[in-house]
mmCIF file with all atom_site columns, C-alpha atoms and ligand atoms in Angstrom:
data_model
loop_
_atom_site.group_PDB
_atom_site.id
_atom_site.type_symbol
_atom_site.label_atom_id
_atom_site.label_alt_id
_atom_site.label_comp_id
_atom_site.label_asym_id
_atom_site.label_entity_id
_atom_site.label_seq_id
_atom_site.pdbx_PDB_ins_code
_atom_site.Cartn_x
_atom_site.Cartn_y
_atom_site.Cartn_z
_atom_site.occupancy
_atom_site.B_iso_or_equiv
_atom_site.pdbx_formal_charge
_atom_site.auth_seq_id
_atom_site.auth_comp_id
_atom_site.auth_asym_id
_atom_site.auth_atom_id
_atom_site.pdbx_PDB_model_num
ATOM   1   C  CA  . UNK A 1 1   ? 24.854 26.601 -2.305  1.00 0.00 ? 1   UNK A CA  1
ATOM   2   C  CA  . UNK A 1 2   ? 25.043 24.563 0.428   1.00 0.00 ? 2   UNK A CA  1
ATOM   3   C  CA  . UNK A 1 3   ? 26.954 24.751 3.927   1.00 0.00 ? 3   UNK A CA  1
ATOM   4   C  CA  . UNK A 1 4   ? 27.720 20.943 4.673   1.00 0.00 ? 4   UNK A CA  1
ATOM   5   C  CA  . UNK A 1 5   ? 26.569 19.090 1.848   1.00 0.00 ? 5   UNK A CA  1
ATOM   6   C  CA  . UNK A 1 6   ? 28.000 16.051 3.873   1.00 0.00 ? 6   UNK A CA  1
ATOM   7   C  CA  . UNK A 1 7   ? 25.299 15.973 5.443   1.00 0.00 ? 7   UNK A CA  1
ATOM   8   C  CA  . UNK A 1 8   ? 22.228 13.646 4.311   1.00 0.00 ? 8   UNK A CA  1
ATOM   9   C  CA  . UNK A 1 9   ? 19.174 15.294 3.110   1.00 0.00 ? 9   UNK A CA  1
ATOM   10  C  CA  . UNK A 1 10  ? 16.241 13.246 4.851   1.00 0.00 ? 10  UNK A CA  1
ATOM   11  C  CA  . UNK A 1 11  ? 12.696 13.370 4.510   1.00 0.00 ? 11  UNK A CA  1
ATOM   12  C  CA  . UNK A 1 12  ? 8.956  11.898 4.492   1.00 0.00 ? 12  UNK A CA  1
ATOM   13  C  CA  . UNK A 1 13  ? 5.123  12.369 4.164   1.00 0.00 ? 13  UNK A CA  1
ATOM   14  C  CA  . UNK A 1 14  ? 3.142  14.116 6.540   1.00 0.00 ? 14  UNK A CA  1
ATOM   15  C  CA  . UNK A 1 15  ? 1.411  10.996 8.776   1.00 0.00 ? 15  UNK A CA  1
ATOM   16  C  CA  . UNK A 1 16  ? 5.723  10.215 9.386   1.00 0.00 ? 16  UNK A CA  1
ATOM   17  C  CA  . UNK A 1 17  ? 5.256  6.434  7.772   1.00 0.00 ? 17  UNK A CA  1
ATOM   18  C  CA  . UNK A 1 18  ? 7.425  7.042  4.519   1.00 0.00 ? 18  UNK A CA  1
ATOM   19  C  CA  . UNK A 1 19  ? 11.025 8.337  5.291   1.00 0.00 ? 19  UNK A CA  1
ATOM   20  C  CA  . UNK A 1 20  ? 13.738 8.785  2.718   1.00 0.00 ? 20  UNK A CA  1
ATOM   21  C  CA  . UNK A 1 21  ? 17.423 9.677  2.814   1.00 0.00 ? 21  UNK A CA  1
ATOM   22  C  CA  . UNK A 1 22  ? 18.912 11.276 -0.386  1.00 0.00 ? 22  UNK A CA  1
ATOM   23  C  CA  . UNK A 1 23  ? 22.937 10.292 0.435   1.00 0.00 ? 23  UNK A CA  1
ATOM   24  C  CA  . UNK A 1 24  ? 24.401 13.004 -1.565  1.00 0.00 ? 24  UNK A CA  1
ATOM   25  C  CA  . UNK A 1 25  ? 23.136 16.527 -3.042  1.00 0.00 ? 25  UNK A CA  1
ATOM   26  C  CA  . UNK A 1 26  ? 21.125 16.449 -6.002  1.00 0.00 ? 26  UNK A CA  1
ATOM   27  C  CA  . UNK A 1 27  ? 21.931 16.651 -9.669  1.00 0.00 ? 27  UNK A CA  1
ATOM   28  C  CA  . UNK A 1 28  ? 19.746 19.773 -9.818  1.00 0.00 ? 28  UNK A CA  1
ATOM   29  C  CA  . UNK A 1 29  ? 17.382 21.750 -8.888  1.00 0.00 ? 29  UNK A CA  1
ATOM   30  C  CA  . UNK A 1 30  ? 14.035 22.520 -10.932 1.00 0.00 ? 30  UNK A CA  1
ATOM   31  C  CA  . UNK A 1 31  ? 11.523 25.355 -9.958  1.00 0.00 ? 31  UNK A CA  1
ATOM   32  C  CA  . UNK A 1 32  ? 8.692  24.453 -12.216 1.00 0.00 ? 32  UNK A CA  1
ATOM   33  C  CA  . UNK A 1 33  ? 5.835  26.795 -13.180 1.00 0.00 ? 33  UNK A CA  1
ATOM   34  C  CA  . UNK A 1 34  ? 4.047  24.616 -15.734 1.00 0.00 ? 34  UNK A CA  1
ATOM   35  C  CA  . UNK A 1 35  ? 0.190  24.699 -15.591 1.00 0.00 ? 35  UNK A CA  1
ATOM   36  C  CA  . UNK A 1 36  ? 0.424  21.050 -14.569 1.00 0.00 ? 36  UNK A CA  1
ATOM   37  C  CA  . UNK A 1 37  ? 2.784  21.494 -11.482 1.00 0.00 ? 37  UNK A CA  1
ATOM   38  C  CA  . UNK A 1 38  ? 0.694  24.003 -10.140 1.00 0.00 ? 38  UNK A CA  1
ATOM   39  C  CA  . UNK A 1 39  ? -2.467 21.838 -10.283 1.00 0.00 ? 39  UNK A CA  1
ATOM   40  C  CA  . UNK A 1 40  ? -0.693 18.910 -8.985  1.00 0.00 ? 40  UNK A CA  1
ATOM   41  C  CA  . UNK A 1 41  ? 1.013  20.973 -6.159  1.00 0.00 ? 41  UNK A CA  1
ATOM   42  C  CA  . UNK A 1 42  ? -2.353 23.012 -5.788  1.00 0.00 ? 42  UNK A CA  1
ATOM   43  C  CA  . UNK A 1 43  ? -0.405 26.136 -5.398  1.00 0.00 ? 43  UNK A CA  1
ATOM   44  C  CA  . UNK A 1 44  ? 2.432  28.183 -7.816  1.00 0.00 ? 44  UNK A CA  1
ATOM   45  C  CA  . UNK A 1 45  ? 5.247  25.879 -9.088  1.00 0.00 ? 45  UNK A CA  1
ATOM   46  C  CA  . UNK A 1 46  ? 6.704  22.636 -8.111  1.00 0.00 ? 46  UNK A CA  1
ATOM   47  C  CA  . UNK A 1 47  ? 10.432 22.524 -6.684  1.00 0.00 ? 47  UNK A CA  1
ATOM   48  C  CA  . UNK A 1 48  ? 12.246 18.751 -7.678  1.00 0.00 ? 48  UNK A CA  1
ATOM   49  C  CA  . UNK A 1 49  ? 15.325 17.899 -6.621  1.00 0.00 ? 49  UNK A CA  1
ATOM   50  C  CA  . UNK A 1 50  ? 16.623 15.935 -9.336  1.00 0.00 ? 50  UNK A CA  1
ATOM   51  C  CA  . UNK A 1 51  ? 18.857 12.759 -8.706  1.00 0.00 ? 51  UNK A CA  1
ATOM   52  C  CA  . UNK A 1 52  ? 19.930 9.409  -9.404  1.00 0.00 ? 52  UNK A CA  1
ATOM   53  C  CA  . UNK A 1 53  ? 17.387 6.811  -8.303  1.00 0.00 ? 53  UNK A CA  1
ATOM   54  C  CA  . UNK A 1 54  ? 20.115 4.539  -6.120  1.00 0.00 ? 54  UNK A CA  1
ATOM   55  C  CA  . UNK A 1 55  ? 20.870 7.470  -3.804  1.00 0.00 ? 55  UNK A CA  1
ATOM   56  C  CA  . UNK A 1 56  ? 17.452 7.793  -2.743  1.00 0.00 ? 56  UNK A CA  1
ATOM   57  C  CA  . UNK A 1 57  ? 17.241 5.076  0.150   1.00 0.00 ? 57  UNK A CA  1
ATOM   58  C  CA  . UNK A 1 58  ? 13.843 4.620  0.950   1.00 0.00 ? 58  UNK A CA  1
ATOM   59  C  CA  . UNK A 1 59  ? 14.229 4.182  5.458   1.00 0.00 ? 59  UNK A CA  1
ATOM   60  C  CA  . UNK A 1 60  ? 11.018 2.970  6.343   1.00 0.00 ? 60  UNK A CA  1
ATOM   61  C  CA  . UNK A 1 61  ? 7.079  3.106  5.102   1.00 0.00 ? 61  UNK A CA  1
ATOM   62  C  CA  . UNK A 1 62  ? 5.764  2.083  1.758   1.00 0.00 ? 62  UNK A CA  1
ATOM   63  C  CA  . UNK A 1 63  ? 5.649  3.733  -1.267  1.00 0.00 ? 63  UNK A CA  1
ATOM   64  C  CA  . UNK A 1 64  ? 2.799  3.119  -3.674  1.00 0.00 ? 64  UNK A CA  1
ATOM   65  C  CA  . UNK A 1 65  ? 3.432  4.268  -7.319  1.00 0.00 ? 65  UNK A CA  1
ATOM   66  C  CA  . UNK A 1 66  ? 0.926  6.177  -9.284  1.00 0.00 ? 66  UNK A CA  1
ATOM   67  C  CA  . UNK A 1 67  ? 0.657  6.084  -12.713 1.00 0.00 ? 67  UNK A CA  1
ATOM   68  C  CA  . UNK A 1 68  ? -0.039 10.013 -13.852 1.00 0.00 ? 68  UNK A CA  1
ATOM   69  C  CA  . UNK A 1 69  ? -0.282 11.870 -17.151 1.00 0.00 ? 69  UNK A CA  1
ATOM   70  C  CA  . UNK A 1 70  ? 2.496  14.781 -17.470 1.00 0.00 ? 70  UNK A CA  1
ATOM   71  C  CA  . UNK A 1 71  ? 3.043  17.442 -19.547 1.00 0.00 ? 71  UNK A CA  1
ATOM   72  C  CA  . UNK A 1 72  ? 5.019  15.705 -22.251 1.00 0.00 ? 72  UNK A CA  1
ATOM   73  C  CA  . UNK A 1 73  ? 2.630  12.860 -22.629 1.00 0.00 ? 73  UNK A CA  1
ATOM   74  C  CA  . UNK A 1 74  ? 4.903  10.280 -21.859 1.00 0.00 ? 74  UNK A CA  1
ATOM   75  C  CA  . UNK A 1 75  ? 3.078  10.132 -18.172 1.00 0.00 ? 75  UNK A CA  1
ATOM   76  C  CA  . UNK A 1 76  ? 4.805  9.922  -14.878 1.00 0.00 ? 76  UNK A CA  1
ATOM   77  C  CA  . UNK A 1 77  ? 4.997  7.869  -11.847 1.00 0.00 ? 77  UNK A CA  1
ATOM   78  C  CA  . UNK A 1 78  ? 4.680  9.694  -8.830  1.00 0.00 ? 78  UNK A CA  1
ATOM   79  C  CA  . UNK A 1 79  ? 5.612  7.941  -5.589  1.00 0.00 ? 79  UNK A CA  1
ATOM   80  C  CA  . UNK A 1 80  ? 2.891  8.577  -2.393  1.00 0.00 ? 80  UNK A CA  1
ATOM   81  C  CA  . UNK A 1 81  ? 3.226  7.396  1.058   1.00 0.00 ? 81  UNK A CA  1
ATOM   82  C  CA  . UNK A 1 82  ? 0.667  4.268  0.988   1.00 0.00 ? 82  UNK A CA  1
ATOM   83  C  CA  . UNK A 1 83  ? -0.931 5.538  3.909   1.00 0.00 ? 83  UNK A CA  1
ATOM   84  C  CA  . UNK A 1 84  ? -1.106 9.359  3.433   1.00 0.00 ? 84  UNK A CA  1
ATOM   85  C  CA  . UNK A 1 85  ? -0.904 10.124 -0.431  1.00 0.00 ? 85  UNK A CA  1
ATOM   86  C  CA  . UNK A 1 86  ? 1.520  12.738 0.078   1.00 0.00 ? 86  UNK A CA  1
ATOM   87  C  CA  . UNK A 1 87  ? 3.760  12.215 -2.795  1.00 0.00 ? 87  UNK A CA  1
ATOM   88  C  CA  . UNK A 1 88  ? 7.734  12.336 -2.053  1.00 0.00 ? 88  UNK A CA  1
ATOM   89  C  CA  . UNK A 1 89  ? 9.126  12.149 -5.392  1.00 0.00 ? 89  UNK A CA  1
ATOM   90  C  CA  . UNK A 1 90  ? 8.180  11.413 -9.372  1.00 0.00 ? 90  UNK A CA  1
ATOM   91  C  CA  . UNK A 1 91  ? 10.223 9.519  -12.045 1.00 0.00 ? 91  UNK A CA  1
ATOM   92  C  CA  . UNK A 1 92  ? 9.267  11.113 -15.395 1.00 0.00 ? 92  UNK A CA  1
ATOM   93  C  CA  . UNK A 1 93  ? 8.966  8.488  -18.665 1.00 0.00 ? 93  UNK A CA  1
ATOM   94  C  CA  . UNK A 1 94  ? 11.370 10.966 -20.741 1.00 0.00 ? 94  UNK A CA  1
ATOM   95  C  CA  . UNK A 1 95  ? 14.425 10.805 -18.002 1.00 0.00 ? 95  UNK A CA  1
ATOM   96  C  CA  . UNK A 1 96  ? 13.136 6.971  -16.854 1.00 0.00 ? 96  UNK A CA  1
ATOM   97  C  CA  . UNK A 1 97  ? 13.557 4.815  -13.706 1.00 0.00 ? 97  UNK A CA  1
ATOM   98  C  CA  . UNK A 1 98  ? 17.159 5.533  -12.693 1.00 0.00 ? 98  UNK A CA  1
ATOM   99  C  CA  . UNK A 1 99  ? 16.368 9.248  -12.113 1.00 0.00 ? 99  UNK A CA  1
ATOM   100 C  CA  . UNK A 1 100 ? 14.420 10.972 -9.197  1.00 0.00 ? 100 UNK A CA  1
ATOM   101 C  CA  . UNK A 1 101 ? 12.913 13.875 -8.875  1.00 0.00 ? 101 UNK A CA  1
ATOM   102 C  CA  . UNK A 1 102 ? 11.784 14.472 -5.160  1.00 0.00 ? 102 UNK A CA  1
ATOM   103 C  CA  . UNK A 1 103 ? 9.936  17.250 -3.645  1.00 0.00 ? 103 UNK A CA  1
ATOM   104 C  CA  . UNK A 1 104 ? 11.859 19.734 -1.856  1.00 0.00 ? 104 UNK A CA  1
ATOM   105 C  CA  . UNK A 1 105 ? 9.028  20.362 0.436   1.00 0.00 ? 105 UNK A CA  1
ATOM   106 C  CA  . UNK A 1 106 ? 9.275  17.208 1.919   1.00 0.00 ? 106 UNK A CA  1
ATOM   107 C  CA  . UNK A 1 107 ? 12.529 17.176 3.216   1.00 0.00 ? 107 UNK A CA  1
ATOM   108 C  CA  . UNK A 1 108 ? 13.509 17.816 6.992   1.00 0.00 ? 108 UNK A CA  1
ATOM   109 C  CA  . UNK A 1 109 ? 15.105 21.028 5.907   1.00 0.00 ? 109 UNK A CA  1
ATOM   110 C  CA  . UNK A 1 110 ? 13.826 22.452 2.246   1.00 0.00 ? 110 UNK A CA  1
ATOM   111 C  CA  . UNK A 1 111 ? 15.032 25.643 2.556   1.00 0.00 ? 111 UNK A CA  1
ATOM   112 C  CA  . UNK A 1 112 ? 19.034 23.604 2.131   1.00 0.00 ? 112 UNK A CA  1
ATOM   113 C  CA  . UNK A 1 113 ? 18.159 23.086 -1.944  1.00 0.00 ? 113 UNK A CA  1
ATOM   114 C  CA  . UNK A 1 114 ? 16.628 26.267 -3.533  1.00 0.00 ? 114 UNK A CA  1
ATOM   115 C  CA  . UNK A 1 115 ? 15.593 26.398 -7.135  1.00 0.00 ? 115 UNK A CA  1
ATOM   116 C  CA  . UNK A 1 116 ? 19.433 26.087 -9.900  1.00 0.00 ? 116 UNK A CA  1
ATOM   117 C  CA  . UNK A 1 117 ? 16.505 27.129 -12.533 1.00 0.00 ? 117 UNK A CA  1
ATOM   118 C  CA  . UNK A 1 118 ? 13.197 27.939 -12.885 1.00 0.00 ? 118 UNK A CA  1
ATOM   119 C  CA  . UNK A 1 119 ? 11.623 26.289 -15.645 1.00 0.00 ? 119 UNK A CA  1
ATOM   120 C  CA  . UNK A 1 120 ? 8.075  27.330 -18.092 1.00 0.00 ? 120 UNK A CA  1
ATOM   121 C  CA  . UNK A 1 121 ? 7.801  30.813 -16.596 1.00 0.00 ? 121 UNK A CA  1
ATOM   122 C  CA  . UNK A 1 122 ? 5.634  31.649 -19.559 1.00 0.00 ? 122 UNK A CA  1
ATOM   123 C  CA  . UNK A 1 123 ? 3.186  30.495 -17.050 1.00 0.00 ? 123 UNK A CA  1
ATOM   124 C  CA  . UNK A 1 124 ? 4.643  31.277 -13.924 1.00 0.00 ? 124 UNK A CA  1
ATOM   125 C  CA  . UNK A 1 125 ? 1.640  33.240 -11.951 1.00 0.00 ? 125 UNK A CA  1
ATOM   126 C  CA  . UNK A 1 126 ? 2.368  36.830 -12.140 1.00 0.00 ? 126 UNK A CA  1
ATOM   127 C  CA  . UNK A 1 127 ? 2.613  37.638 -8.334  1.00 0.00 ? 127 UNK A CA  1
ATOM   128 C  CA  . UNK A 1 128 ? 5.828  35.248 -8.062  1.00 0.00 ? 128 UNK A CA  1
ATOM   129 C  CA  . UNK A 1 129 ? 8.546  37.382 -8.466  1.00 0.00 ? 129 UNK A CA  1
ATOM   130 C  CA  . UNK A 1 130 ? 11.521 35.647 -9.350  1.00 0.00 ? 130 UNK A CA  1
ATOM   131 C  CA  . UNK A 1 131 ? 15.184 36.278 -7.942  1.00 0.00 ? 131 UNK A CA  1
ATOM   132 C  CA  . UNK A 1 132 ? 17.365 38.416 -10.378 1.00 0.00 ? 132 UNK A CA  1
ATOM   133 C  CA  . UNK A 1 133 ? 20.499 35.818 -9.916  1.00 0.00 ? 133 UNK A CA  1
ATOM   134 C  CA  . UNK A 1 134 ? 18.953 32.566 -10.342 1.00 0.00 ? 134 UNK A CA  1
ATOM   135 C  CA  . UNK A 1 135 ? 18.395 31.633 -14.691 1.00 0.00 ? 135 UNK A CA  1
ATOM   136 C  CA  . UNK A 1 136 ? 14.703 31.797 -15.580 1.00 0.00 ? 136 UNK A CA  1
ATOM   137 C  CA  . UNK A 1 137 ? 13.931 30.359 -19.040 1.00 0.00 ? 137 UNK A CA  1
ATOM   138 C  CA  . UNK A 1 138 ? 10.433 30.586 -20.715 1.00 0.00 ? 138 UNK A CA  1
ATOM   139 C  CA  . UNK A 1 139 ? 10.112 26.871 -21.344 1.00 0.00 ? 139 UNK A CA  1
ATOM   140 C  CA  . UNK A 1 140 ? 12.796 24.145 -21.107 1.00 0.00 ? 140 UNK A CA  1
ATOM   141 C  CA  . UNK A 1 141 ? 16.714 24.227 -21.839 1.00 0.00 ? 141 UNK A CA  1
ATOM   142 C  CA  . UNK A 1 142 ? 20.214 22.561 -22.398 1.00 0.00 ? 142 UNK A CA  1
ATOM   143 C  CA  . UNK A 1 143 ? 21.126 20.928 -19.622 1.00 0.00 ? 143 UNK A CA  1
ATOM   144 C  CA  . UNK A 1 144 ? 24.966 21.552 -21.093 1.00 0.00 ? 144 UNK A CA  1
ATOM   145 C  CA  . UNK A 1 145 ? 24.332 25.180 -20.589 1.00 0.00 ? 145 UNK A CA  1
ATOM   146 C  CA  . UNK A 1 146 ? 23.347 25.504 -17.021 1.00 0.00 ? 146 UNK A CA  1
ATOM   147 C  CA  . UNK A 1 147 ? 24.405 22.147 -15.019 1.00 0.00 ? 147 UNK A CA  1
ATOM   148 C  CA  . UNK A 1 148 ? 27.903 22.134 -13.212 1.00 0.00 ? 148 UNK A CA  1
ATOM   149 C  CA  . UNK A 1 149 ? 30.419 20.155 -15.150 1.00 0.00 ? 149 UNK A CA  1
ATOM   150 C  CA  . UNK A 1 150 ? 30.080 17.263 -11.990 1.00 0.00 ? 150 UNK A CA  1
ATOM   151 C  CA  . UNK A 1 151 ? 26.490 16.794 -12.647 1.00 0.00 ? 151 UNK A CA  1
ATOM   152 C  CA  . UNK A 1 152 ? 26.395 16.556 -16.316 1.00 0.00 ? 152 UNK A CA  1
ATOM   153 C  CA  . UNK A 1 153 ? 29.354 13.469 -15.394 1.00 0.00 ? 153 UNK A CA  1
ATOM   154 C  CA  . UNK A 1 154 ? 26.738 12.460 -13.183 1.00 0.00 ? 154 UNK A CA  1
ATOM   155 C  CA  . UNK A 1 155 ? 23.991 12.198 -15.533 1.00 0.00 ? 155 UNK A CA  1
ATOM   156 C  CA  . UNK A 1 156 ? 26.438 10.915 -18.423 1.00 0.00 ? 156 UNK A CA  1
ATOM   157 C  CA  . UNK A 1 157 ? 27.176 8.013  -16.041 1.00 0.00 ? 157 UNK A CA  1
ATOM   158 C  CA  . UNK A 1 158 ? 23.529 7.111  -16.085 1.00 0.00 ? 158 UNK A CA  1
ATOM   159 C  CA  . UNK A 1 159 ? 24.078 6.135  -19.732 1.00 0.00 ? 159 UNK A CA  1
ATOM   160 C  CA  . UNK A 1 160 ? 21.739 8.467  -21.574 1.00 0.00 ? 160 UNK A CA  1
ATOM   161 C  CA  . UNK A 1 161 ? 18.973 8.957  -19.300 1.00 0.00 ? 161 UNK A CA  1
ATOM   162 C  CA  . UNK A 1 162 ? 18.051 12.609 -19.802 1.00 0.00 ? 162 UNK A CA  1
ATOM   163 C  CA  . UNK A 1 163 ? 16.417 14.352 -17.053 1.00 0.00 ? 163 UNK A CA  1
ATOM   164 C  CA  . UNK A 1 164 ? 13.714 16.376 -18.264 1.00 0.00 ? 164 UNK A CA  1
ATOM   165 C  CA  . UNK A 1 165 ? 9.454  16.323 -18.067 1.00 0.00 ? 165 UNK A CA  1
HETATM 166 ZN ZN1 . LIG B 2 .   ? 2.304  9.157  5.035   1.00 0.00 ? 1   LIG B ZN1 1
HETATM 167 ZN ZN1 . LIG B 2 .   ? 6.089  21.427 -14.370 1.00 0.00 ? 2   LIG B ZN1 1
#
């Protein structure tokens, strides 16, 4: 997927006070089309790049964190640059603290982690056509049947946190 994954995958808001490093590739990849990604993002799905908290090293800025409802009612807390509001990533109740799930779009170079899935196409908007290679499922899945066999060790080693919203 991914040229030089050695390399870090860096990042921040849009008035440049918050920037991130994430020190290794993610866990996953989630293209969400849920009704309440696309009102949060304003626009057609969200794209989170899901991994473990400690290799998210926050470089400089401050983060304020926003207590927000989420679509399996167990809220979320979305992190925003204190100055700008642009959020940079989310930790959903159901997969808890030690799990991260930033926002492509803000890294230096998004276009480095496309979607592994795309997730609640039942309401995907019907002008995004989806690639024929990449799994679409209608809602949610089994992380057992589409991560690689390193990232379900990964997520193991978090002792039971489950990533999922
Ligand atoms: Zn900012
Ligand atoms: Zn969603």
């Amino acid at each position: 997927m991914d040229a030089d994954e050695s390399l870090p995958y860096e990042g921040g808001c849009t008035c440049g006070a918050v920037r991130y490093r994430m020190t290794t590739k993610p866990m996953f990849v989630h293209c969400c089309h849920c009704r309440w990604c696309q009102r949060e993002t304003g626009a057609s799905f969200a794209l989170n790049a899901i991994i473990e908290a400690d290799r998210v090293e926050l470089l400089q800025g401050e983060i304020e964190l926003i207590n927000t409802p989420s679509n399996s009612g167990k809220g979320q807390k979305i992190a925003r640059c204190a100055k700008c509001y642009i959020a940079v990533w989310s930790n959903y109740a159901g997969a808890g603290d030690a799990v991260r799930f930033v926002r492509v779009g803000t890294l230096d170079e998004p276009d480095r982690l496309p979607p592994d899935i795309h997730i609640f196409t039942s309401s995907k908007q019907p002008w995004v056509v989806l690639p024929p290679n990449t799994p679409a499922v209608a809602e949610y899945y089994k992380a057992t049947s589409y991560w690689s066999q390193e990232s379900l060790e990964r997520r193991a080693a978090l002792q039971g946190a489950k990533p999922r919203h």
